[in-house]
Every structure is written in C-alpha cells, then in structure tokens.
Short mmCIF file of N, CA and C in Angstrom, two decimals:
data_model
loop_
_atom_site.label_atom_id
_atom_site.label_comp_id
_atom_site.label_asym_id
_atom_site.label_seq_id
_atom_site.Cartn_x
_atom_site.Cartn_y
_atom_site.Cartn_z
N ALA A 1 2.75 21.85 0.72
CA ALA A 1 2.43 22.81 -0.32
C ALA A 1 2.56 22.13 -1.68
N GLY A 2 1.84 22.62 -2.63
CA GLY A 2 1.93 22.10 -3.98
C GLY A 2 1.00 20.94 -4.25
N ARG A 3 1.14 20.41 -5.43
CA ARG A 3 0.25 19.34 -5.89
C ARG A 3 0.44 18.06 -5.06
N ALA A 4 1.68 17.70 -4.78
CA ALA A 4 1.94 16.49 -3.99
C ALA A 4 1.33 16.60 -2.60
N GLY A 5 1.43 17.75 -1.97
CA GLY A 5 0.84 17.94 -0.65
C GLY A 5 -0.68 17.86 -0.68
N ALA A 6 -1.27 18.46 -1.72
CA ALA A 6 -2.74 18.40 -1.84
C ALA A 6 -3.22 16.97 -2.03
N VAL A 7 -2.50 16.20 -2.85
CA VAL A 7 -2.88 14.80 -3.07
C VAL A 7 -2.69 14.00 -1.78
N ALA A 8 -1.61 14.30 -1.05
CA ALA A 8 -1.35 13.58 0.21
C ALA A 8 -2.47 13.84 1.22
N VAL A 9 -2.91 15.09 1.34
CA VAL A 9 -3.99 15.42 2.27
C VAL A 9 -5.27 14.72 1.85
N ARG A 10 -5.56 14.72 0.55
CA ARG A 10 -6.75 14.03 0.05
C ARG A 10 -6.69 12.53 0.35
N GLU A 11 -5.53 11.92 0.11
CA GLU A 11 -5.37 10.49 0.37
C GLU A 11 -5.52 10.17 1.86
N LEU A 12 -4.99 11.02 2.71
CA LEU A 12 -5.14 10.81 4.16
C LEU A 12 -6.60 10.86 4.56
N ARG A 13 -7.34 11.80 3.99
CA ARG A 13 -8.78 11.87 4.28
C ARG A 13 -9.51 10.64 3.78
N TYR A 14 -9.19 10.22 2.57
CA TYR A 14 -9.84 9.03 2.02
C TYR A 14 -9.48 7.79 2.83
N ASN A 15 -8.24 7.68 3.28
CA ASN A 15 -7.84 6.53 4.09
C ASN A 15 -8.62 6.49 5.39
N TRP A 16 -9.03 7.62 5.88
CA TRP A 16 -9.77 7.67 7.14
C TRP A 16 -11.24 7.34 6.95
N ARG A 17 -11.85 7.81 5.84
CA ARG A 17 -13.30 7.70 5.76
C ARG A 17 -13.82 6.65 4.78
N GLU A 18 -12.99 6.13 3.90
CA GLU A 18 -13.49 5.15 2.94
C GLU A 18 -13.32 3.73 3.50
N PRO A 19 -14.39 2.94 3.54
CA PRO A 19 -14.34 1.62 4.16
C PRO A 19 -13.31 0.67 3.55
N ARG A 20 -13.17 0.68 2.24
CA ARG A 20 -12.21 -0.23 1.61
C ARG A 20 -10.79 0.09 2.05
N ARG A 21 -10.46 1.34 2.11
CA ARG A 21 -9.10 1.73 2.52
C ARG A 21 -8.89 1.47 4.01
N ARG A 22 -9.90 1.74 4.80
CA ARG A 22 -9.76 1.45 6.24
C ARG A 22 -9.58 -0.03 6.49
N SER A 23 -10.28 -0.86 5.73
CA SER A 23 -10.12 -2.31 5.93
C SER A 23 -8.72 -2.76 5.54
N SER A 24 -8.13 -2.13 4.54
CA SER A 24 -6.74 -2.46 4.17
C SER A 24 -5.78 -2.10 5.30
N TRP A 25 -6.01 -0.96 5.92
CA TRP A 25 -5.15 -0.56 7.04
C TRP A 25 -5.37 -1.46 8.25
N MET A 26 -6.62 -1.85 8.46
CA MET A 26 -6.88 -2.75 9.60
C MET A 26 -6.19 -4.10 9.38
N ALA A 27 -6.22 -4.59 8.15
CA ALA A 27 -5.54 -5.85 7.85
C ALA A 27 -4.04 -5.71 8.07
N ALA A 28 -3.47 -4.59 7.65
CA ALA A 28 -2.03 -4.37 7.84
C ALA A 28 -1.68 -4.27 9.32
N VAL A 29 -2.51 -3.57 10.07
CA VAL A 29 -2.24 -3.41 11.51
C VAL A 29 -2.43 -4.75 12.24
N LEU A 30 -3.48 -5.46 11.91
CA LEU A 30 -3.70 -6.75 12.56
C LEU A 30 -2.61 -7.76 12.20
N PHE A 31 -2.28 -7.82 10.92
CA PHE A 31 -1.22 -8.73 10.49
C PHE A 31 0.11 -8.31 11.11
N GLY A 32 0.36 -7.01 11.09
CA GLY A 32 1.63 -6.52 11.61
C GLY A 32 1.68 -6.43 13.12
N GLY A 33 0.54 -6.32 13.74
CA GLY A 33 0.53 -6.18 15.19
C GLY A 33 0.37 -7.48 15.94
N ILE A 34 -0.36 -8.40 15.37
CA ILE A 34 -0.62 -9.65 16.07
C ILE A 34 0.29 -10.77 15.56
N GLY A 35 0.43 -10.87 14.25
CA GLY A 35 1.22 -11.94 13.66
C GLY A 35 2.66 -12.03 14.17
N PRO A 36 3.40 -10.93 14.17
CA PRO A 36 4.78 -11.01 14.65
C PRO A 36 4.89 -11.41 16.12
N PHE A 37 3.97 -10.96 16.95
CA PHE A 37 4.04 -11.32 18.36
C PHE A 37 3.74 -12.80 18.57
N ILE A 38 2.83 -13.34 17.77
CA ILE A 38 2.56 -14.77 17.86
C ILE A 38 3.78 -15.57 17.42
N ALA A 39 4.39 -15.15 16.31
CA ALA A 39 5.59 -15.84 15.82
C ALA A 39 6.73 -15.71 16.82
N LEU A 40 6.89 -14.54 17.40
CA LEU A 40 7.95 -14.33 18.38
C LEU A 40 7.70 -15.15 19.63
N ARG A 41 6.48 -15.26 20.02
CA ARG A 41 6.12 -16.04 21.22
C ARG A 41 6.42 -17.52 21.02
N GLN A 42 6.16 -18.02 19.81
CA GLN A 42 6.39 -19.43 19.54
C GLN A 42 7.85 -19.76 19.33
N ASP A 43 8.66 -18.77 18.97
CA ASP A 43 10.07 -19.02 18.71
C ASP A 43 10.91 -18.06 19.54
N GLU A 44 10.80 -18.16 20.84
CA GLU A 44 11.49 -17.24 21.73
C GLU A 44 13.01 -17.40 21.68
N ALA A 45 13.51 -18.52 21.18
CA ALA A 45 14.95 -18.74 21.13
C ALA A 45 15.62 -17.89 20.04
N SER A 46 14.83 -17.33 19.12
CA SER A 46 15.43 -16.59 18.02
C SER A 46 15.99 -15.24 18.46
N GLY A 47 15.56 -14.73 19.58
CA GLY A 47 16.11 -13.48 20.12
C GLY A 47 15.79 -12.28 19.27
N THR A 48 16.81 -11.45 19.04
CA THR A 48 16.58 -10.19 18.34
C THR A 48 16.32 -10.37 16.85
N GLY A 49 16.65 -11.51 16.28
CA GLY A 49 16.38 -11.75 14.87
C GLY A 49 14.90 -11.75 14.54
N ALA A 50 14.09 -12.07 15.52
CA ALA A 50 12.64 -12.09 15.29
C ALA A 50 12.07 -10.70 15.09
N VAL A 51 12.82 -9.68 15.45
CA VAL A 51 12.34 -8.31 15.27
C VAL A 51 12.19 -8.01 13.78
N TYR A 52 12.93 -8.72 12.94
CA TYR A 52 12.87 -8.50 11.50
C TYR A 52 11.52 -8.92 10.89
N ILE A 53 10.66 -9.50 11.70
CA ILE A 53 9.32 -9.84 11.22
C ILE A 53 8.56 -8.57 10.82
N CYS A 54 8.97 -7.43 11.36
CA CYS A 54 8.31 -6.17 10.99
C CYS A 54 8.49 -5.86 9.50
N CYS A 55 9.46 -6.49 8.85
CA CYS A 55 9.65 -6.30 7.41
C CYS A 55 8.47 -6.85 6.62
N LEU A 56 7.86 -7.92 7.11
CA LEU A 56 6.65 -8.44 6.46
C LEU A 56 5.52 -7.43 6.52
N THR A 57 5.43 -6.75 7.65
CA THR A 57 4.40 -5.73 7.78
C THR A 57 4.64 -4.59 6.80
N ALA A 58 5.91 -4.23 6.60
CA ALA A 58 6.23 -3.19 5.62
C ALA A 58 5.78 -3.59 4.23
N ALA A 59 5.95 -4.86 3.89
CA ALA A 59 5.50 -5.34 2.58
C ALA A 59 3.98 -5.31 2.47
N VAL A 60 3.29 -5.65 3.55
CA VAL A 60 1.82 -5.62 3.53
C VAL A 60 1.32 -4.18 3.39
N ILE A 61 1.96 -3.26 4.07
CA ILE A 61 1.58 -1.84 3.93
C ILE A 61 1.85 -1.38 2.51
N GLY A 62 2.98 -1.80 1.94
CA GLY A 62 3.32 -1.41 0.58
C GLY A 62 2.37 -1.96 -0.47
N LEU A 63 1.68 -3.06 -0.15
CA LEU A 63 0.71 -3.61 -1.10
C LEU A 63 -0.44 -2.64 -1.38
N GLN A 64 -0.65 -1.69 -0.50
CA GLN A 64 -1.74 -0.73 -0.71
C GLN A 64 -1.45 0.21 -1.86
N ALA A 65 -0.19 0.25 -2.32
CA ALA A 65 0.18 1.13 -3.43
C ALA A 65 0.03 0.46 -4.78
N VAL A 66 -0.37 -0.80 -4.81
CA VAL A 66 -0.37 -1.56 -6.06
C VAL A 66 -1.44 -1.08 -7.04
N ASN A 67 -2.60 -0.70 -6.59
CA ASN A 67 -3.69 -0.31 -7.49
C ASN A 67 -4.18 1.09 -7.15
N GLN A 68 -3.28 2.04 -7.15
CA GLN A 68 -3.64 3.39 -6.73
C GLN A 68 -4.63 4.05 -7.69
N LEU A 69 -4.53 3.77 -8.96
CA LEU A 69 -5.44 4.37 -9.93
C LEU A 69 -6.79 3.67 -9.95
N GLY A 70 -6.81 2.37 -9.71
CA GLY A 70 -8.06 1.63 -9.72
C GLY A 70 -8.95 1.96 -8.54
N VAL A 71 -8.35 2.31 -7.41
CA VAL A 71 -9.13 2.65 -6.22
C VAL A 71 -9.87 3.96 -6.43
N ASP A 72 -9.26 4.90 -7.14
CA ASP A 72 -9.91 6.19 -7.39
C ASP A 72 -11.06 6.09 -8.37
N GLY A 73 -11.02 5.12 -9.25
CA GLY A 73 -12.10 4.95 -10.22
C GLY A 73 -12.19 6.13 -11.17
N ALA A 74 -13.39 6.65 -11.32
CA ALA A 74 -13.62 7.76 -12.25
C ALA A 74 -12.91 9.04 -11.83
N ALA A 75 -12.61 9.18 -10.55
CA ALA A 75 -11.91 10.38 -10.09
C ALA A 75 -10.49 10.48 -10.64
N THR A 76 -9.96 9.38 -11.15
CA THR A 76 -8.62 9.41 -11.74
C THR A 76 -8.57 10.38 -12.90
N TRP A 77 -9.67 10.48 -13.63
CA TRP A 77 -9.68 11.36 -14.79
C TRP A 77 -9.56 12.83 -14.40
N MET A 78 -9.91 13.18 -13.18
CA MET A 78 -9.71 14.55 -12.72
C MET A 78 -8.22 14.87 -12.67
N HIS A 79 -7.44 13.90 -12.21
CA HIS A 79 -5.99 14.10 -12.17
C HIS A 79 -5.41 14.16 -13.58
N VAL A 80 -5.91 13.29 -14.44
CA VAL A 80 -5.41 13.27 -15.82
C VAL A 80 -5.75 14.58 -16.52
N ALA A 81 -6.94 15.07 -16.31
CA ALA A 81 -7.37 16.30 -16.98
C ALA A 81 -6.61 17.53 -16.49
N THR A 82 -6.18 17.52 -15.25
CA THR A 82 -5.49 18.70 -14.71
C THR A 82 -3.98 18.59 -14.81
N SER A 83 -3.47 17.51 -15.36
CA SER A 83 -2.03 17.34 -15.50
C SER A 83 -1.54 18.08 -16.73
N ARG A 84 -0.51 18.89 -16.53
CA ARG A 84 0.07 19.63 -17.64
C ARG A 84 1.24 18.87 -18.25
N ASP A 85 1.99 18.17 -17.42
CA ASP A 85 3.14 17.40 -17.92
C ASP A 85 3.44 16.26 -16.95
N THR A 86 4.52 15.56 -17.18
CA THR A 86 4.85 14.39 -16.37
C THR A 86 5.19 14.76 -14.93
N ARG A 87 5.60 15.99 -14.69
CA ARG A 87 5.88 16.40 -13.30
C ARG A 87 4.62 16.37 -12.44
N ASP A 88 3.49 16.72 -13.04
CA ASP A 88 2.23 16.67 -12.30
C ASP A 88 1.85 15.23 -11.95
N ILE A 89 2.06 14.33 -12.88
CA ILE A 89 1.76 12.92 -12.63
C ILE A 89 2.67 12.38 -11.54
N ARG A 90 3.95 12.74 -11.60
CA ARG A 90 4.88 12.31 -10.56
C ARG A 90 4.50 12.89 -9.20
N ALA A 91 4.03 14.13 -9.20
CA ALA A 91 3.59 14.76 -7.95
C ALA A 91 2.38 14.04 -7.38
N ASP A 92 1.48 13.58 -8.25
CA ASP A 92 0.32 12.81 -7.79
C ASP A 92 0.78 11.53 -7.09
N PHE A 93 1.67 10.81 -7.72
CA PHE A 93 2.16 9.57 -7.10
C PHE A 93 2.98 9.86 -5.85
N ALA A 94 3.73 10.95 -5.85
CA ALA A 94 4.49 11.32 -4.65
C ALA A 94 3.56 11.63 -3.49
N GLY A 95 2.46 12.30 -3.77
CA GLY A 95 1.47 12.59 -2.73
C GLY A 95 0.81 11.33 -2.19
N ARG A 96 0.50 10.41 -3.08
CA ARG A 96 -0.10 9.15 -2.64
C ARG A 96 0.88 8.36 -1.77
N ASN A 97 2.15 8.32 -2.22
CA ASN A 97 3.17 7.61 -1.44
C ASN A 97 3.42 8.29 -0.11
N LEU A 98 3.39 9.60 -0.10
CA LEU A 98 3.59 10.34 1.15
C LEU A 98 2.49 10.01 2.15
N ALA A 99 1.26 9.93 1.67
CA ALA A 99 0.14 9.59 2.57
C ALA A 99 0.30 8.19 3.14
N LEU A 100 0.71 7.23 2.31
CA LEU A 100 0.94 5.88 2.81
C LEU A 100 2.08 5.85 3.81
N ALA A 101 3.12 6.63 3.55
CA ALA A 101 4.27 6.66 4.46
C ALA A 101 3.93 7.35 5.78
N VAL A 102 3.10 8.38 5.73
CA VAL A 102 2.73 9.10 6.96
C VAL A 102 1.99 8.16 7.92
N ILE A 103 1.22 7.24 7.38
CA ILE A 103 0.52 6.28 8.23
C ILE A 103 1.40 5.07 8.51
N GLY A 104 2.11 4.58 7.51
CA GLY A 104 2.85 3.33 7.64
C GLY A 104 4.12 3.40 8.45
N VAL A 105 4.88 4.48 8.35
CA VAL A 105 6.16 4.57 9.06
C VAL A 105 5.96 4.56 10.58
N PRO A 106 5.01 5.31 11.14
CA PRO A 106 4.81 5.20 12.59
C PRO A 106 4.38 3.80 13.04
N ILE A 107 3.60 3.12 12.19
CA ILE A 107 3.21 1.74 12.52
C ILE A 107 4.45 0.86 12.57
N LEU A 108 5.33 1.01 11.59
CA LEU A 108 6.56 0.21 11.56
C LEU A 108 7.48 0.54 12.73
N LEU A 109 7.56 1.81 13.08
CA LEU A 109 8.40 2.20 14.21
C LEU A 109 7.87 1.62 15.51
N LEU A 110 6.59 1.75 15.73
CA LEU A 110 5.97 1.19 16.94
C LEU A 110 6.14 -0.32 16.98
N LEU A 111 5.94 -0.97 15.86
CA LEU A 111 6.08 -2.42 15.81
C LEU A 111 7.53 -2.85 16.05
N SER A 112 8.47 -2.16 15.45
CA SER A 112 9.89 -2.51 15.64
C SER A 112 10.31 -2.36 17.10
N VAL A 113 9.94 -1.25 17.70
CA VAL A 113 10.31 -1.02 19.10
C VAL A 113 9.61 -2.02 20.01
N SER A 114 8.34 -2.30 19.74
CA SER A 114 7.60 -3.25 20.57
C SER A 114 8.18 -4.65 20.46
N LEU A 115 8.49 -5.08 19.23
CA LEU A 115 9.08 -6.41 19.05
C LEU A 115 10.45 -6.51 19.70
N ALA A 116 11.25 -5.46 19.59
CA ALA A 116 12.57 -5.47 20.21
C ALA A 116 12.45 -5.52 21.73
N ALA A 117 11.51 -4.77 22.28
CA ALA A 117 11.30 -4.80 23.73
C ALA A 117 10.81 -6.17 24.16
N TRP A 118 9.93 -6.77 23.37
CA TRP A 118 9.42 -8.11 23.67
C TRP A 118 10.55 -9.14 23.63
N ALA A 119 11.49 -8.95 22.68
CA ALA A 119 12.62 -9.87 22.56
C ALA A 119 13.65 -9.65 23.66
N GLY A 120 13.55 -8.54 24.36
CA GLY A 120 14.44 -8.32 25.50
C GLY A 120 15.49 -7.24 25.31
N THR A 121 15.64 -6.72 24.11
CA THR A 121 16.63 -5.67 23.88
C THR A 121 16.00 -4.57 23.03
N ALA A 122 15.65 -3.48 23.66
CA ALA A 122 14.97 -2.40 22.95
C ALA A 122 15.89 -1.70 21.96
N ASP A 123 17.21 -1.79 22.15
CA ASP A 123 18.12 -1.12 21.22
C ASP A 123 18.28 -1.89 19.90
N ALA A 124 17.71 -3.07 19.80
CA ALA A 124 17.78 -3.87 18.57
C ALA A 124 16.71 -3.48 17.56
N ALA A 125 16.02 -2.38 17.78
CA ALA A 125 14.93 -1.98 16.89
C ALA A 125 15.38 -1.12 15.72
N VAL A 126 16.57 -0.54 15.80
CA VAL A 126 17.00 0.43 14.79
C VAL A 126 17.21 -0.23 13.42
N GLU A 127 17.99 -1.28 13.39
CA GLU A 127 18.29 -1.92 12.12
C GLU A 127 17.06 -2.55 11.48
N PRO A 128 16.23 -3.31 12.21
CA PRO A 128 15.01 -3.83 11.57
C PRO A 128 14.07 -2.73 11.08
N PHE A 129 14.00 -1.62 11.81
CA PHE A 129 13.16 -0.51 11.36
C PHE A 129 13.70 0.08 10.07
N ALA A 130 15.02 0.21 9.96
CA ALA A 130 15.61 0.74 8.72
C ALA A 130 15.36 -0.19 7.54
N VAL A 131 15.50 -1.49 7.75
CA VAL A 131 15.23 -2.46 6.69
C VAL A 131 13.75 -2.42 6.31
N ALA A 132 12.88 -2.33 7.30
CA ALA A 132 11.44 -2.25 7.03
C ALA A 132 11.11 -0.98 6.24
N GLY A 133 11.75 0.13 6.58
CA GLY A 133 11.55 1.36 5.84
C GLY A 133 11.99 1.23 4.39
N ALA A 134 13.12 0.55 4.18
CA ALA A 134 13.59 0.33 2.81
C ALA A 134 12.62 -0.57 2.04
N ILE A 135 12.11 -1.59 2.69
CA ILE A 135 11.14 -2.48 2.04
C ILE A 135 9.86 -1.71 1.70
N LEU A 136 9.44 -0.84 2.59
CA LEU A 136 8.26 -0.02 2.32
C LEU A 136 8.50 0.87 1.11
N ALA A 137 9.67 1.50 1.05
CA ALA A 137 9.98 2.38 -0.09
C ALA A 137 10.02 1.60 -1.40
N ILE A 138 10.62 0.42 -1.38
CA ILE A 138 10.66 -0.41 -2.58
C ILE A 138 9.25 -0.84 -2.97
N SER A 139 8.44 -1.21 -1.99
CA SER A 139 7.06 -1.62 -2.26
C SER A 139 6.26 -0.48 -2.88
N LEU A 140 6.48 0.73 -2.41
CA LEU A 140 5.78 1.88 -2.98
C LEU A 140 6.20 2.11 -4.43
N GLY A 141 7.50 1.97 -4.69
CA GLY A 141 7.98 2.13 -6.06
C GLY A 141 7.42 1.08 -7.00
N VAL A 142 7.43 -0.17 -6.56
CA VAL A 142 6.86 -1.25 -7.37
C VAL A 142 5.36 -1.04 -7.54
N GLY A 143 4.71 -0.56 -6.48
CA GLY A 143 3.27 -0.28 -6.56
C GLY A 143 2.95 0.81 -7.56
N ASN A 144 3.81 1.82 -7.64
CA ASN A 144 3.59 2.88 -8.63
C ASN A 144 3.65 2.33 -10.04
N VAL A 145 4.65 1.50 -10.31
CA VAL A 145 4.78 0.92 -11.65
C VAL A 145 3.58 0.01 -11.94
N ALA A 146 3.21 -0.82 -10.98
CA ALA A 146 2.07 -1.72 -11.18
C ALA A 146 0.77 -0.93 -11.36
N SER A 147 0.64 0.19 -10.68
CA SER A 147 -0.57 1.01 -10.81
C SER A 147 -0.72 1.57 -12.22
N VAL A 148 0.39 1.87 -12.85
CA VAL A 148 0.35 2.44 -14.19
C VAL A 148 0.24 1.36 -15.25
N VAL A 149 1.00 0.27 -15.07
CA VAL A 149 1.06 -0.77 -16.09
C VAL A 149 -0.20 -1.64 -16.10
N ALA A 150 -0.71 -1.99 -14.92
CA ALA A 150 -1.84 -2.93 -14.87
C ALA A 150 -2.88 -2.52 -13.83
N PRO A 151 -3.51 -1.35 -14.01
CA PRO A 151 -4.58 -1.00 -13.06
C PRO A 151 -5.81 -1.86 -13.31
N PHE A 152 -6.55 -2.12 -12.27
CA PHE A 152 -7.80 -2.86 -12.45
C PHE A 152 -8.90 -2.11 -11.72
N PRO A 153 -10.10 -2.07 -12.32
CA PRO A 153 -11.19 -1.27 -11.75
C PRO A 153 -11.78 -1.92 -10.51
N LEU A 154 -12.23 -1.08 -9.63
CA LEU A 154 -12.99 -1.50 -8.46
C LEU A 154 -14.38 -0.92 -8.60
N PRO A 155 -15.38 -1.53 -7.96
CA PRO A 155 -16.74 -1.02 -8.10
C PRO A 155 -16.87 0.38 -7.51
N GLU A 156 -17.81 1.12 -8.06
CA GLU A 156 -18.03 2.50 -7.61
C GLU A 156 -18.50 2.56 -6.17
N GLY A 157 -19.40 1.67 -5.77
CA GLY A 157 -19.92 1.68 -4.41
C GLY A 157 -18.86 1.21 -3.43
N SER A 158 -18.45 2.05 -2.53
CA SER A 158 -17.38 1.67 -1.61
C SER A 158 -17.93 1.35 -0.22
N THR A 159 -19.23 1.15 -0.11
CA THR A 159 -19.79 0.89 1.21
C THR A 159 -19.56 -0.55 1.65
N ASN A 160 -19.40 -1.46 0.69
CA ASN A 160 -19.13 -2.85 1.03
C ASN A 160 -17.63 -3.06 1.05
N VAL A 161 -17.09 -3.36 2.21
CA VAL A 161 -15.66 -3.51 2.38
C VAL A 161 -15.13 -4.68 1.55
N PHE A 162 -15.90 -5.71 1.41
CA PHE A 162 -15.45 -6.91 0.73
C PHE A 162 -15.79 -6.93 -0.75
N SER A 163 -16.26 -5.81 -1.28
CA SER A 163 -16.66 -5.79 -2.68
C SER A 163 -15.43 -5.87 -3.56
N GLY A 164 -15.57 -6.64 -4.59
CA GLY A 164 -14.51 -6.73 -5.59
C GLY A 164 -15.01 -6.06 -6.84
N ALA A 165 -14.36 -6.34 -7.92
CA ALA A 165 -14.84 -5.79 -9.18
C ALA A 165 -16.11 -6.55 -9.58
N THR A 166 -16.66 -6.18 -10.71
CA THR A 166 -17.89 -6.82 -11.14
C THR A 166 -17.68 -8.30 -11.37
N ALA A 167 -18.75 -9.04 -11.55
CA ALA A 167 -18.66 -10.50 -11.68
C ALA A 167 -17.70 -10.88 -12.80
N GLY A 168 -16.83 -11.83 -12.52
CA GLY A 168 -15.87 -12.29 -13.51
C GLY A 168 -14.61 -11.46 -13.58
N GLN A 169 -14.46 -10.50 -12.71
CA GLN A 169 -13.30 -9.61 -12.74
C GLN A 169 -12.32 -9.94 -11.63
N GLY A 170 -12.22 -11.17 -11.23
CA GLY A 170 -11.34 -11.56 -10.13
C GLY A 170 -9.94 -11.89 -10.61
N CYS A 171 -9.29 -12.80 -9.90
CA CYS A 171 -7.92 -13.19 -10.21
C CYS A 171 -7.81 -13.83 -11.59
N LEU A 172 -8.80 -14.63 -11.96
CA LEU A 172 -8.76 -15.28 -13.26
C LEU A 172 -8.79 -14.25 -14.39
N ALA A 173 -9.62 -13.24 -14.26
CA ALA A 173 -9.68 -12.20 -15.28
C ALA A 173 -8.37 -11.43 -15.34
N GLY A 174 -7.76 -11.19 -14.19
CA GLY A 174 -6.47 -10.51 -14.16
C GLY A 174 -5.39 -11.32 -14.84
N LEU A 175 -5.42 -12.64 -14.65
CA LEU A 175 -4.47 -13.52 -15.30
C LEU A 175 -4.67 -13.50 -16.82
N VAL A 176 -5.92 -13.52 -17.25
CA VAL A 176 -6.21 -13.48 -18.68
C VAL A 176 -5.70 -12.18 -19.29
N VAL A 177 -5.94 -11.07 -18.63
CA VAL A 177 -5.47 -9.78 -19.13
C VAL A 177 -3.94 -9.76 -19.22
N THR A 178 -3.28 -10.32 -18.23
CA THR A 178 -1.81 -10.35 -18.23
C THR A 178 -1.30 -11.19 -19.39
N VAL A 179 -1.90 -12.35 -19.62
CA VAL A 179 -1.48 -13.22 -20.72
C VAL A 179 -1.73 -12.55 -22.06
N LEU A 180 -2.90 -11.91 -22.20
CA LEU A 180 -3.21 -11.24 -23.46
C LEU A 180 -2.25 -10.08 -23.73
N ARG A 181 -1.89 -9.34 -22.69
CA ARG A 181 -0.92 -8.25 -22.87
C ARG A 181 0.45 -8.79 -23.25
N ALA A 182 0.85 -9.89 -22.64
CA ALA A 182 2.15 -10.49 -22.97
C ALA A 182 2.17 -10.94 -24.43
N ARG A 183 1.08 -11.56 -24.88
CA ARG A 183 1.00 -12.01 -26.28
C ARG A 183 1.00 -10.82 -27.23
N ARG A 184 0.31 -9.76 -26.86
CA ARG A 184 0.27 -8.56 -27.70
C ARG A 184 1.67 -7.96 -27.81
N ASP A 185 2.40 -7.92 -26.69
CA ASP A 185 3.75 -7.36 -26.70
C ASP A 185 4.70 -8.22 -27.54
N GLU A 186 4.51 -9.56 -27.50
CA GLU A 186 5.35 -10.43 -28.31
C GLU A 186 5.08 -10.22 -29.79
N ALA A 187 3.84 -9.95 -30.13
CA ALA A 187 3.47 -9.78 -31.54
C ALA A 187 3.99 -8.47 -32.12
N THR A 188 4.23 -7.48 -31.27
CA THR A 188 4.68 -6.17 -31.77
C THR A 188 6.13 -6.02 -31.79
#
C-alpha cells in the first residue's frame, strides 16, 4: 500500500518486460549462478568458506540500483512532478529498493543454500546469506546516493539490450563529468 508499494509493483513489471533490465538480471543470475560453482569446483579444499562467494552476487545485484533515475529517463519527471515533499522521494527509492530486494533476496538464498550443499554442509548457508543480505542492503544505499548525485541518461529506445547512451556518452564522458563536478565544487 502507498507510494512505495506502487513504485515497487511498477519496478517489478518493468524488470519483467524491459529488455535492458532483464539483461541486467540475467547477468546477475549467470554470474551468481555459474561463477561461484566454477570457483568452488576449482578450489574444493576451501570447504564452507567458498559459500561466501554469494556475496559477490549480492554486489552485482546491488549494482542495478546505481542509475535508478537514468533508467527511467523522461518518466522520472512524473515522479518529480507528483512529489509533495522529501517523504515522497524517499518512498520512491524505497519502492525501487523493495523491487530489487524481492527479486534479489530469493536468488541469494537459493545460491547460498546451493553452494553450501555443494560444499558438503547445508547448514553453512545461514551466515553467508546474512552477509550477502547486508552487502545487498549497503549496495542499494550506495546506489541510491549515486542515482541522485550522478545520474546518467540512457537512450529512450529500450529494444536494444546493449544500447548505451548516445555517441560519446560512455565511460570517458562520465569521467569528464566527474572531474568537472569536482573542480566546480573546489571552486565554490
């Protein structure tokens, strides 16, 4: 119920039907589902400590929160226009984080239990899952700050999964913007 719930439902729908968001989830699932098992297979002597590889997956899932405003594009202004005060903005971010957690936490739980079972002790999944959950929460918080401080636009057409921003808007442009902002802040 409320604004946060409405935003969460919207984000869940977008995560299901928008190609760019689905590709981010597929990357997180593939990285989190295949990578840890390969690492665990190659280092079987590590035992239950290898279950903590699920923490990397939590960080990858949390990366999806880094550019929450840029992914929405022009639709962000709908949220801005309907916000009455800072509580509405916080509710928007809470809804976005809730949607990421609704998808990400079950993935982390399944991965933790699977890795622990693969390592030979299924009861060793609790602590790595808790650490992964904490890493996910921290990643979401950092992502919220990054989304507000340094959003970057994405192209309007979302049919191409690999589309980036317009020409010249890649990592180099992001670095230039960061340097220019730092210089501006030093001057003021």
